[in-house]
Coordinates of N, CA and C in Angstrom, one line a residue:
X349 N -44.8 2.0 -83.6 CA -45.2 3.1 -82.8 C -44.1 3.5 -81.8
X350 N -43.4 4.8 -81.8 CA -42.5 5.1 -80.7 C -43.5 5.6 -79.8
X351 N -42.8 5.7 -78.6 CA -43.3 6.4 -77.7 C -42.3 6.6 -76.4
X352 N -42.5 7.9 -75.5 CA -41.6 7.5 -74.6 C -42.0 7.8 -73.2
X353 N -41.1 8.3 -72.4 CA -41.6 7.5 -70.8 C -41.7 9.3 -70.4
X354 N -42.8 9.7 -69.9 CA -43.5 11.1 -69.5 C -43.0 10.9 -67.9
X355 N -42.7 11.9 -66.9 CA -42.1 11.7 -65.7 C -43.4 10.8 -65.1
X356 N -44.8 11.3 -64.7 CA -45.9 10.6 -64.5 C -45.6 9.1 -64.8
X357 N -45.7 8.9 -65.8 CA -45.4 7.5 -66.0 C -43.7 6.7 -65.7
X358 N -43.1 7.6 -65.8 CA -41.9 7.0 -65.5 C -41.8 6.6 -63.6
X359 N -42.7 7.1 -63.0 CA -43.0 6.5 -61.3 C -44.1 5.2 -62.0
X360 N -45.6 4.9 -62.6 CA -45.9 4.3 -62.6 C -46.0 3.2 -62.9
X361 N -45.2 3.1 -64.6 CA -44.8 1.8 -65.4 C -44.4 0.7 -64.6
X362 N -44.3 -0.2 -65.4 CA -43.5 -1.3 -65.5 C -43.2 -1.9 -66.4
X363 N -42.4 -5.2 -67.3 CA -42.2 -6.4 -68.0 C -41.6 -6.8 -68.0
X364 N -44.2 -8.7 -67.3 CA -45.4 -9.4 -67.7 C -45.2 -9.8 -67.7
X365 N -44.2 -9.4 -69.6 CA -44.4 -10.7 -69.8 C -44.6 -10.5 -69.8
X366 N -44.5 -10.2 -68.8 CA -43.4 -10.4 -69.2 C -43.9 -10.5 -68.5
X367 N -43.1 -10.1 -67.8 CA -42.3 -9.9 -67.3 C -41.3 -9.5 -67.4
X368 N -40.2 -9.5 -65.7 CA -39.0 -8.5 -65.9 C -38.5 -8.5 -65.0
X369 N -37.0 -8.0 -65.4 CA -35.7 -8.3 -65.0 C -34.8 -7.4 -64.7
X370 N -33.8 -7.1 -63.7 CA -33.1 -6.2 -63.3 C -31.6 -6.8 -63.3
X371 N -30.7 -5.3 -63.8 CA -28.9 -6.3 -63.1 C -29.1 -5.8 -61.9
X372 N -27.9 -5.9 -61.2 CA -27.5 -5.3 -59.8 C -26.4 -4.9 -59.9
X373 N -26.8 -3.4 -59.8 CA -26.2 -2.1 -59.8 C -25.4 -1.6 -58.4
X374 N -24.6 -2.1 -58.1 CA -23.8 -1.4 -56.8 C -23.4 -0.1 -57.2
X375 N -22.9 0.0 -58.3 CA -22.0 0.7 -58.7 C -23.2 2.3 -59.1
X376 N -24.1 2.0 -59.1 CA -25.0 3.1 -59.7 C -25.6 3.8 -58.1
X377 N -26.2 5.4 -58.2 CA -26.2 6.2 -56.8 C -27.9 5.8 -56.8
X378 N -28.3 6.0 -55.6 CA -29.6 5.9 -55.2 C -30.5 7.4 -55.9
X379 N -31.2 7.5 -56.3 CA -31.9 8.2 -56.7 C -31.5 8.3 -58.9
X380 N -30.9 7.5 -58.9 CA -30.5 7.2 -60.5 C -31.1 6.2 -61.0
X381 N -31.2 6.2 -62.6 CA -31.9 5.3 -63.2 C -31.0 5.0 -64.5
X382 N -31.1 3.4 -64.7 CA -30.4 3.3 -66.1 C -31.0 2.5 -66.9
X383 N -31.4 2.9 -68.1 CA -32.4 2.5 -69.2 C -31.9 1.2 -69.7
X384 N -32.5 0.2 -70.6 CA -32.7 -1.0 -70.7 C -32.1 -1.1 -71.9
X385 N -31.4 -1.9 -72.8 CA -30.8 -1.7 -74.3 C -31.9 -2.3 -74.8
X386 N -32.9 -1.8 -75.6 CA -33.5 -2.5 -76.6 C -33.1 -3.4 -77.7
X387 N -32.0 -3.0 -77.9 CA -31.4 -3.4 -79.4 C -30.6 -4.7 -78.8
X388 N -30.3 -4.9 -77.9 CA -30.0 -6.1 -77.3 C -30.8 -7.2 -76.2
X389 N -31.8 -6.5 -76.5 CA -33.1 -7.3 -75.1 C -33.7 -7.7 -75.7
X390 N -34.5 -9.0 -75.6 CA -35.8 -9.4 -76.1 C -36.8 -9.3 -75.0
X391 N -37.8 -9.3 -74.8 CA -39.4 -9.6 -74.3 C -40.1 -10.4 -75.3
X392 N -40.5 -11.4 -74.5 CA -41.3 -12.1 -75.6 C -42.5 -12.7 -74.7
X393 N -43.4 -14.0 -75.1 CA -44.1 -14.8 -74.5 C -44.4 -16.3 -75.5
X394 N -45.0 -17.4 -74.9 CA -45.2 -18.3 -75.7 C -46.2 -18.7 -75.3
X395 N -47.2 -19.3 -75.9 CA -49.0 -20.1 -75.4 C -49.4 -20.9 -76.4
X396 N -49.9 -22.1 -76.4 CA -50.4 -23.2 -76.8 C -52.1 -22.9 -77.7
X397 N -51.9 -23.1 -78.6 CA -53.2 -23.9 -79.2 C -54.0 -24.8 -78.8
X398 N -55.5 -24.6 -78.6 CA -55.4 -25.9 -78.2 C -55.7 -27.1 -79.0
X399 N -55.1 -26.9 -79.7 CA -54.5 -28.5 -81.0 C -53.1 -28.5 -80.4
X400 N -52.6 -28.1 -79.6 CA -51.0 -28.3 -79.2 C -49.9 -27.4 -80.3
X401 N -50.5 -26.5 -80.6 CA -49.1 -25.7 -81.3 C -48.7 -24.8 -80.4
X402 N -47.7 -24.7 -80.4 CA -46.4 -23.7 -79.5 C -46.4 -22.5 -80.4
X403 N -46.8 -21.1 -80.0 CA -47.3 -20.2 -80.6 C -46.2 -19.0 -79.7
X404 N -45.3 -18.2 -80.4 CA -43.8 -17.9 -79.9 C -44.1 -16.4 -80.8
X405 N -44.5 -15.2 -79.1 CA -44.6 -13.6 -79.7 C -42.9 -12.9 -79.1
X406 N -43.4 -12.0 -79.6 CA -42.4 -10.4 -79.1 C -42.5 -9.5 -79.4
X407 N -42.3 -8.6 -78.5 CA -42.5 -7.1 -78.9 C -41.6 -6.2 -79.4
X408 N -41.9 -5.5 -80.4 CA -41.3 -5.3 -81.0 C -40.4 -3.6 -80.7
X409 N -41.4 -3.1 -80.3 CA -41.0 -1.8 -79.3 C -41.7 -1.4 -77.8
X410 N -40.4 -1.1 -76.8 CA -40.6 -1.1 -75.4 C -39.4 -0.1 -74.8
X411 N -40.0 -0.2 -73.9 CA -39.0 1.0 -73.4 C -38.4 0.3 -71.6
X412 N -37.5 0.6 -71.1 CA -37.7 0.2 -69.7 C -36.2 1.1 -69.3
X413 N -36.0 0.8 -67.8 CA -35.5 1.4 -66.8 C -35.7 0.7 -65.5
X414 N -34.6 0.5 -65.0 CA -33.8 0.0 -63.7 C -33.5 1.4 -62.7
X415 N -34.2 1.9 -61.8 CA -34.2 2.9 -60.8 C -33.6 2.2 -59.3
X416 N -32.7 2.8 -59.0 CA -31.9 2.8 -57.9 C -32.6 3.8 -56.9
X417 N -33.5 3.3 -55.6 CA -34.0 4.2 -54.7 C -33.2 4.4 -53.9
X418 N -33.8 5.4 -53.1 CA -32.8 6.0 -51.9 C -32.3 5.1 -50.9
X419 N -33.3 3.7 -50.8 CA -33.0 3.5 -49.8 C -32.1 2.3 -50.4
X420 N -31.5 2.2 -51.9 CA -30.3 1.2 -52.3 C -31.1 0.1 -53.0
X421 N -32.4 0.1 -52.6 CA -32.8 -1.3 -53.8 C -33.2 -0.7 -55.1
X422 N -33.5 -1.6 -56.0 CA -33.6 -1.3 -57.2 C -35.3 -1.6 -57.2
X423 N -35.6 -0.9 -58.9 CA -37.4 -1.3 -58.8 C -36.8 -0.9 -60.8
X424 N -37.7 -2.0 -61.5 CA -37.9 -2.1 -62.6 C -39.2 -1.2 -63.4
X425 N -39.5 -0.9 -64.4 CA -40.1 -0.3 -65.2 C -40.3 -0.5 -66.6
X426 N -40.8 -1.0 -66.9 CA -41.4 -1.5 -68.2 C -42.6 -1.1 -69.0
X427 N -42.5 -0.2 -70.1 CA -43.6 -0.1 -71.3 C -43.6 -0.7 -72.8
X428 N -44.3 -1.3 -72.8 CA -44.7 -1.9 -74.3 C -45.8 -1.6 -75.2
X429 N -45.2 -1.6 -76.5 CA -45.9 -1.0 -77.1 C -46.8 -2.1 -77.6
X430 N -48.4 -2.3 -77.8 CA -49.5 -3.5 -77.5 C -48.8 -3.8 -79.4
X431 N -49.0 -2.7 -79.8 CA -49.3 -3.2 -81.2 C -48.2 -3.3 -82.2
X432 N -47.0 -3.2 -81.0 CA -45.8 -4.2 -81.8 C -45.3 -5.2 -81.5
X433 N -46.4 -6.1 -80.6 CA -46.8 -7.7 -80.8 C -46.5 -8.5 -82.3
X434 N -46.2 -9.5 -81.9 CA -45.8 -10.2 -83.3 C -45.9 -11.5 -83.1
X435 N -46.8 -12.4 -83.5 CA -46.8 -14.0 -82.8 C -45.5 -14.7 -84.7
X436 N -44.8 -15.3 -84.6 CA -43.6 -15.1 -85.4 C -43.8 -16.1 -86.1
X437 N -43.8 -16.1 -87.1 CA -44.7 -16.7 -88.3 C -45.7 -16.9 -88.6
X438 N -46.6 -16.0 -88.2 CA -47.9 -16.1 -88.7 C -48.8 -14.8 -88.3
X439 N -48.9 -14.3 -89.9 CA -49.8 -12.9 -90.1 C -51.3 -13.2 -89.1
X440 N -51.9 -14.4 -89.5 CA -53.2 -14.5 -88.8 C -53.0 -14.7 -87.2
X441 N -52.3 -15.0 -86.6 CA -52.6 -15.3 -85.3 C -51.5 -13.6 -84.8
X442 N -50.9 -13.5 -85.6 CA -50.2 -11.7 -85.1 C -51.9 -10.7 -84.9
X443 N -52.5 -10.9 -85.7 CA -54.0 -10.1 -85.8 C -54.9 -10.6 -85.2
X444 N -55.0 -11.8 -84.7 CA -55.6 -12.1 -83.9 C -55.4 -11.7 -82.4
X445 N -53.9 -11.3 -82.3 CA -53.5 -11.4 -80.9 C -53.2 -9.8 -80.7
X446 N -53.2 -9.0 -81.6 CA -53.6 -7.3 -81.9 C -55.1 -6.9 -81.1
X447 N -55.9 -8.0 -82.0 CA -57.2 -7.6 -81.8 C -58.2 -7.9 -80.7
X448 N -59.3 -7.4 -80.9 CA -60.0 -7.2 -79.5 C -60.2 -8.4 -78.4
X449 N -59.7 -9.4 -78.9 CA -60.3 -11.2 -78.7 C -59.2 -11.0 -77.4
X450 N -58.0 -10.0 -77.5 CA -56.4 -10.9 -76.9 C -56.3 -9.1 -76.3
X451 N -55.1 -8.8 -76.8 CA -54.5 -7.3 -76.3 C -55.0 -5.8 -76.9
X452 N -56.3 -5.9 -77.2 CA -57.3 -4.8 -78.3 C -56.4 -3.8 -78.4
X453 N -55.4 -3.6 -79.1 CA -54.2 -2.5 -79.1 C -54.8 -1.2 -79.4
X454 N -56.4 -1.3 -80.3 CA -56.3 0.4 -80.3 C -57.0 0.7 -78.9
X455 N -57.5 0.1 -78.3 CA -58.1 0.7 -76.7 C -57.2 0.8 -76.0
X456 N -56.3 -0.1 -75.9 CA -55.0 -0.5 -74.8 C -53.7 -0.5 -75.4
X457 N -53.5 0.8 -76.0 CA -51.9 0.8 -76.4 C -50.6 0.4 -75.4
X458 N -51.0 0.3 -74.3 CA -49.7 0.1 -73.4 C -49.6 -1.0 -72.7
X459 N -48.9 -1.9 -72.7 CA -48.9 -3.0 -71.4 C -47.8 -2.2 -70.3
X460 N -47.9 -2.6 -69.2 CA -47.1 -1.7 -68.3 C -46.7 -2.7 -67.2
X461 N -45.5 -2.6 -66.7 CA -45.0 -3.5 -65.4 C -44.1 -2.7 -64.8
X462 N -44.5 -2.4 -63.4 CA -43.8 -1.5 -62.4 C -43.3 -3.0 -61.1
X463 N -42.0 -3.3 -61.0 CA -41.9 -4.0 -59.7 C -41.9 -3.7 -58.9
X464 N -42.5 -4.3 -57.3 CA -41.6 -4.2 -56.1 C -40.8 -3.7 -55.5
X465 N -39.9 -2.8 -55.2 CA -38.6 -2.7 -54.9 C -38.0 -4.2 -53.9
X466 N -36.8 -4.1 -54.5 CA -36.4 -5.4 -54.1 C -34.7 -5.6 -54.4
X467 N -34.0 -6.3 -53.5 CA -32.6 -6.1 -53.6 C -31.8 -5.6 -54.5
X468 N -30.5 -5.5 -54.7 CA -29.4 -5.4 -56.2 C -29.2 -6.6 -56.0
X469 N -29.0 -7.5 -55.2 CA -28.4 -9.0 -55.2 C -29.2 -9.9 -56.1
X470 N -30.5 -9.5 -56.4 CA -31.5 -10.6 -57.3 C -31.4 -10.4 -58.4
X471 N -30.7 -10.1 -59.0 CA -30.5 -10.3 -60.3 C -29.0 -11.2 -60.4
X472 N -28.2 -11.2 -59.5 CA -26.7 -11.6 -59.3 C -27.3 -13.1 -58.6
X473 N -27.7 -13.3 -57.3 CA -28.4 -14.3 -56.8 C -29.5 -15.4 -57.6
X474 N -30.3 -14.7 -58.0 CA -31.9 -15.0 -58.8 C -33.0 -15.2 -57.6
X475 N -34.4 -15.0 -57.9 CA -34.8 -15.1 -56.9 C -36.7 -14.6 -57.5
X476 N -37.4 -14.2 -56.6 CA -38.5 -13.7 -57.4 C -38.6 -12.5 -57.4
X477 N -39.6 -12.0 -58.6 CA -39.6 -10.5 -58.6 C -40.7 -10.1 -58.8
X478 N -41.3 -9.6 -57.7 CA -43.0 -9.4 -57.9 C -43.3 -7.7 -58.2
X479 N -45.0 -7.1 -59.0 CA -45.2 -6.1 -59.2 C -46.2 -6.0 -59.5
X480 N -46.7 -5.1 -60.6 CA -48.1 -4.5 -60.5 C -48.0 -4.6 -62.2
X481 N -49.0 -5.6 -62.8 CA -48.4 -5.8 -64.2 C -49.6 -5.3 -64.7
X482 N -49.9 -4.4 -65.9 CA -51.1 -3.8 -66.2 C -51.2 -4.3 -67.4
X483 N -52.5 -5.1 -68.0 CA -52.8 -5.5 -69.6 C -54.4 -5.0 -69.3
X484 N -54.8 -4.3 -70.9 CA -56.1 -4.1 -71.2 C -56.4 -3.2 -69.9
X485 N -56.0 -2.2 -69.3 CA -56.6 -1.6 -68.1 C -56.6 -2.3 -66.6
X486 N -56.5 -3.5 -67.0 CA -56.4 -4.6 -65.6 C -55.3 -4.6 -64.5
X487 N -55.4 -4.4 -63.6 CA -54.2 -4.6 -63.0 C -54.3 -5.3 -62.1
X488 N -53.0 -6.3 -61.5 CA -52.8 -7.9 -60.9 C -51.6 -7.9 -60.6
X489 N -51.2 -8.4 -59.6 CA -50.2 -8.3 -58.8 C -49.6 -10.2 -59.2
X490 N -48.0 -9.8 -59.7 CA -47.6 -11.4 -60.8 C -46.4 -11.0 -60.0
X491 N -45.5 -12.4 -60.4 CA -44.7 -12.9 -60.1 C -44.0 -13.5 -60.6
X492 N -42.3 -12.9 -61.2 CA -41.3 -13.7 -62.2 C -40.2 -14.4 -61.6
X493 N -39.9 -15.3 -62.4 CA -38.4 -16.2 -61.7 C -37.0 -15.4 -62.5
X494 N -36.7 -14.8 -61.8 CA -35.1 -14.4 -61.9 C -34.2 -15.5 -62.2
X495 N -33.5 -15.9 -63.4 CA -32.1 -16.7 -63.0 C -31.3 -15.9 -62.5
X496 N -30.4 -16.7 -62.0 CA -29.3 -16.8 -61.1 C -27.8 -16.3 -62.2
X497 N -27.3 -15.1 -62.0 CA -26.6 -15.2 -63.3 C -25.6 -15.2 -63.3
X498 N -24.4 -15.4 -64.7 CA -23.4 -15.8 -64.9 C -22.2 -15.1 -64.8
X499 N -22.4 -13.9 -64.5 CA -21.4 -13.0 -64.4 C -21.3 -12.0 -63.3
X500 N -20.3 -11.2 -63.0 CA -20.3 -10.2 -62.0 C -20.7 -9.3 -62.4
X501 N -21.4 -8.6 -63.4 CA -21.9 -7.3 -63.7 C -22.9 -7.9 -64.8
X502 N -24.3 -8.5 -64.0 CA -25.5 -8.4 -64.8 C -26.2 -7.5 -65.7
X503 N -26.5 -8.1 -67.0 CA -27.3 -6.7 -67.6 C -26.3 -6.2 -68.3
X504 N -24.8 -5.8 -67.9 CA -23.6 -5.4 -68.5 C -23.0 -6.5 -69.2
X505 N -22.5 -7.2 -68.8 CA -21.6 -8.8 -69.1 C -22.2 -9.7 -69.5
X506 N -23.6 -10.1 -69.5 CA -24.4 -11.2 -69.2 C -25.5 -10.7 -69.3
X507 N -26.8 -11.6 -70.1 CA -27.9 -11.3 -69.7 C -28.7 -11.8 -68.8
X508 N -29.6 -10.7 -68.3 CA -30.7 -11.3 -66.9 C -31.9 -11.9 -68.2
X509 N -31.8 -13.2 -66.8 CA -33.1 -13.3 -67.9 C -33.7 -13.8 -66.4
X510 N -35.3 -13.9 -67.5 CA -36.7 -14.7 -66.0 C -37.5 -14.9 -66.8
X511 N -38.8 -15.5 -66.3 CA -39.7 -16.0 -67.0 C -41.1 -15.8 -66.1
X512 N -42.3 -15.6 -66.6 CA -43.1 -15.6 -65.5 C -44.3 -15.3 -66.0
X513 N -45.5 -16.7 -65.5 CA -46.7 -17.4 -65.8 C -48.1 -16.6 -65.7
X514 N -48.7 -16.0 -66.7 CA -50.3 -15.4 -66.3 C -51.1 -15.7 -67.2
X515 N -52.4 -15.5 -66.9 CA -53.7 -16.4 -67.2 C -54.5 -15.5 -68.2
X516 N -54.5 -15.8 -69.0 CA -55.1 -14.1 -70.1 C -56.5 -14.0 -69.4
X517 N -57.1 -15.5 -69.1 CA -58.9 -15.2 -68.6 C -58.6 -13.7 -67.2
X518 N -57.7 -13.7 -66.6 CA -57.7 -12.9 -65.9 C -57.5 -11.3 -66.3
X519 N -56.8 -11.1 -67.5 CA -56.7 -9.5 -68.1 C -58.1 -9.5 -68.8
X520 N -59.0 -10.0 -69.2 CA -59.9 -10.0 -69.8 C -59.7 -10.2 -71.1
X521 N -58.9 -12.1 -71.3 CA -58.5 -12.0 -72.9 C -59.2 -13.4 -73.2
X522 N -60.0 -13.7 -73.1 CA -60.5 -14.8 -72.9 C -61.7 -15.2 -74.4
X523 N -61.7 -14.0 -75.0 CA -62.4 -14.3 -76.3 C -62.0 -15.8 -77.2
X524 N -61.1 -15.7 -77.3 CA -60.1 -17.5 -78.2 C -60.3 -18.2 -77.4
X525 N -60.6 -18.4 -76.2 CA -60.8 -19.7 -75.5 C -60.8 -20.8 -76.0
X526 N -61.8 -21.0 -76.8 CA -61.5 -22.4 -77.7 C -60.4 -22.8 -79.2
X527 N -59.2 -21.6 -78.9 CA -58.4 -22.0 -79.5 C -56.8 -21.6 -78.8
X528 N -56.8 -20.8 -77.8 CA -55.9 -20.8 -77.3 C -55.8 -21.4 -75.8
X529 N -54.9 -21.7 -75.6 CA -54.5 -22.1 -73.8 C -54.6 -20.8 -73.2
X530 N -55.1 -20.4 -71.9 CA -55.3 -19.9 -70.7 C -53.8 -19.0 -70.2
X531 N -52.8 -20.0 -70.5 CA -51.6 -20.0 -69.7 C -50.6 -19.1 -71.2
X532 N -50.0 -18.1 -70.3 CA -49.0 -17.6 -71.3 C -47.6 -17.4 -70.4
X533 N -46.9 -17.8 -70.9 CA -45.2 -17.9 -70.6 C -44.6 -16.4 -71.3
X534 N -44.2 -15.6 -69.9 CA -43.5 -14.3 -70.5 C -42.1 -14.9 -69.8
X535 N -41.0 -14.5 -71.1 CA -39.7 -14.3 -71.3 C -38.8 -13.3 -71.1
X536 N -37.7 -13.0 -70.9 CA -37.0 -11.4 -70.9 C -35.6 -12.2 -70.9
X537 N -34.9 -11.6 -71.7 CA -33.6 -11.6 -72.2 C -33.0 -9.8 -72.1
X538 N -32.4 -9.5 -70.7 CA -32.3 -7.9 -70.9 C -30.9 -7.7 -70.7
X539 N -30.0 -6.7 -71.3 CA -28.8 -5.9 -71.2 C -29.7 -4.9 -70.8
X540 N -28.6 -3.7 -70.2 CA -28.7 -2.5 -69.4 C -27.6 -1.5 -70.5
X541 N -27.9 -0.4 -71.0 CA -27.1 0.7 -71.7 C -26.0 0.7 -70.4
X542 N -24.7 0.4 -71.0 CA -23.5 1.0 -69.6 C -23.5 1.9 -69.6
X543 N -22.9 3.0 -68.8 CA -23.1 4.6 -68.9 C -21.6 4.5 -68.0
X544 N -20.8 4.0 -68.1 CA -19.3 4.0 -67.4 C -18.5 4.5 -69.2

């Protein structure tokens, strides 16, 4: 499913996990925005069975953007598309995690994460990055870990990555209880399109 970012939503969005991740943009003007490379980003998550299997998704289409405010900090934007989830080897637990038990993708096409505003240094530094993460209509105020990264132009040179912990009983995904774990691990592996 494509879809893309309407101005309305391009202030609201936000990834969960994802969660999500920003470079640090000196070089970019306050009131500018620079879009996310999909083709070089992952978003993913991982959550347990509870027989202990390690159960490893991603999405497969999303959209995002790194906005530069006026006042110099950055604020992240993230949309995903629910129903290009993919738990990765396995048709049945991909459908299970489609369907109404987990992320009901035809009610709730969008997962959405809007951060914070918060430095250009945290993506170069690492640090946390909090925001307004929306699953199934729900919204809950999460918290990702930034690494600390490896290069002088994050996002450009190097990817930002983070990671960051939420409770599906809390989005209202709690149907599988007795087969999945509670706890889901969102991932982000992001480049930034250069525009130099």
């Amino acid at each position: 499913m494509q879809f893309v970012f309407v101005p309305l939503l391009r202030r609201l969005v936000a990834a969960g996990l994802l969660c999500a991740v920003v470079p640090a943009w000196a070089a970019l003007e306050p009131g500018t925005a620079t879009a996310m490379d999909v083709e070089h980003s992952e978003i993913g998550f991982s959550l347990r069975t509870r027989w202990g299997q390690q159960l490893v998704g991603r999405f497969g289409d999303w959209q995002g953007e790194i906005a530069v405010l006026p006042d110099g900090r950055h604020q992240v934007r993230l949309a995903l598309a629910a129903d290009s989830v993919e738990i990765v080897g396995s048709r049945v637990y991909t459908r299970i995690t489609r369907g109404p038990g987990v992320f009901d993708v035809k009610r709730f096409p969008q997962i959405l994460f809007v951060s914070d505003p918060y430095p250009a240094a945290l993506a170069r530094e690492g640090g946390e990055m909090t925001g307004v993460l929306s699953i199934r209509g729900v919204q809950r105020r999460e918290a990702f870990r930034i690494a600390a990264s490896e290069c002088e132009r994050p996002a450009f040179d190097c990817d930002v990555t983070g990671t960051g912990d939420v409770r599906r009983s809390q989005y209202a995904m709690d149907r599988w209880d007795y087969a999945l774990a509670d706890q889901v691990r969102f991932s982000l592996r992001i480049r930034a399109l250069d525009q130099r």
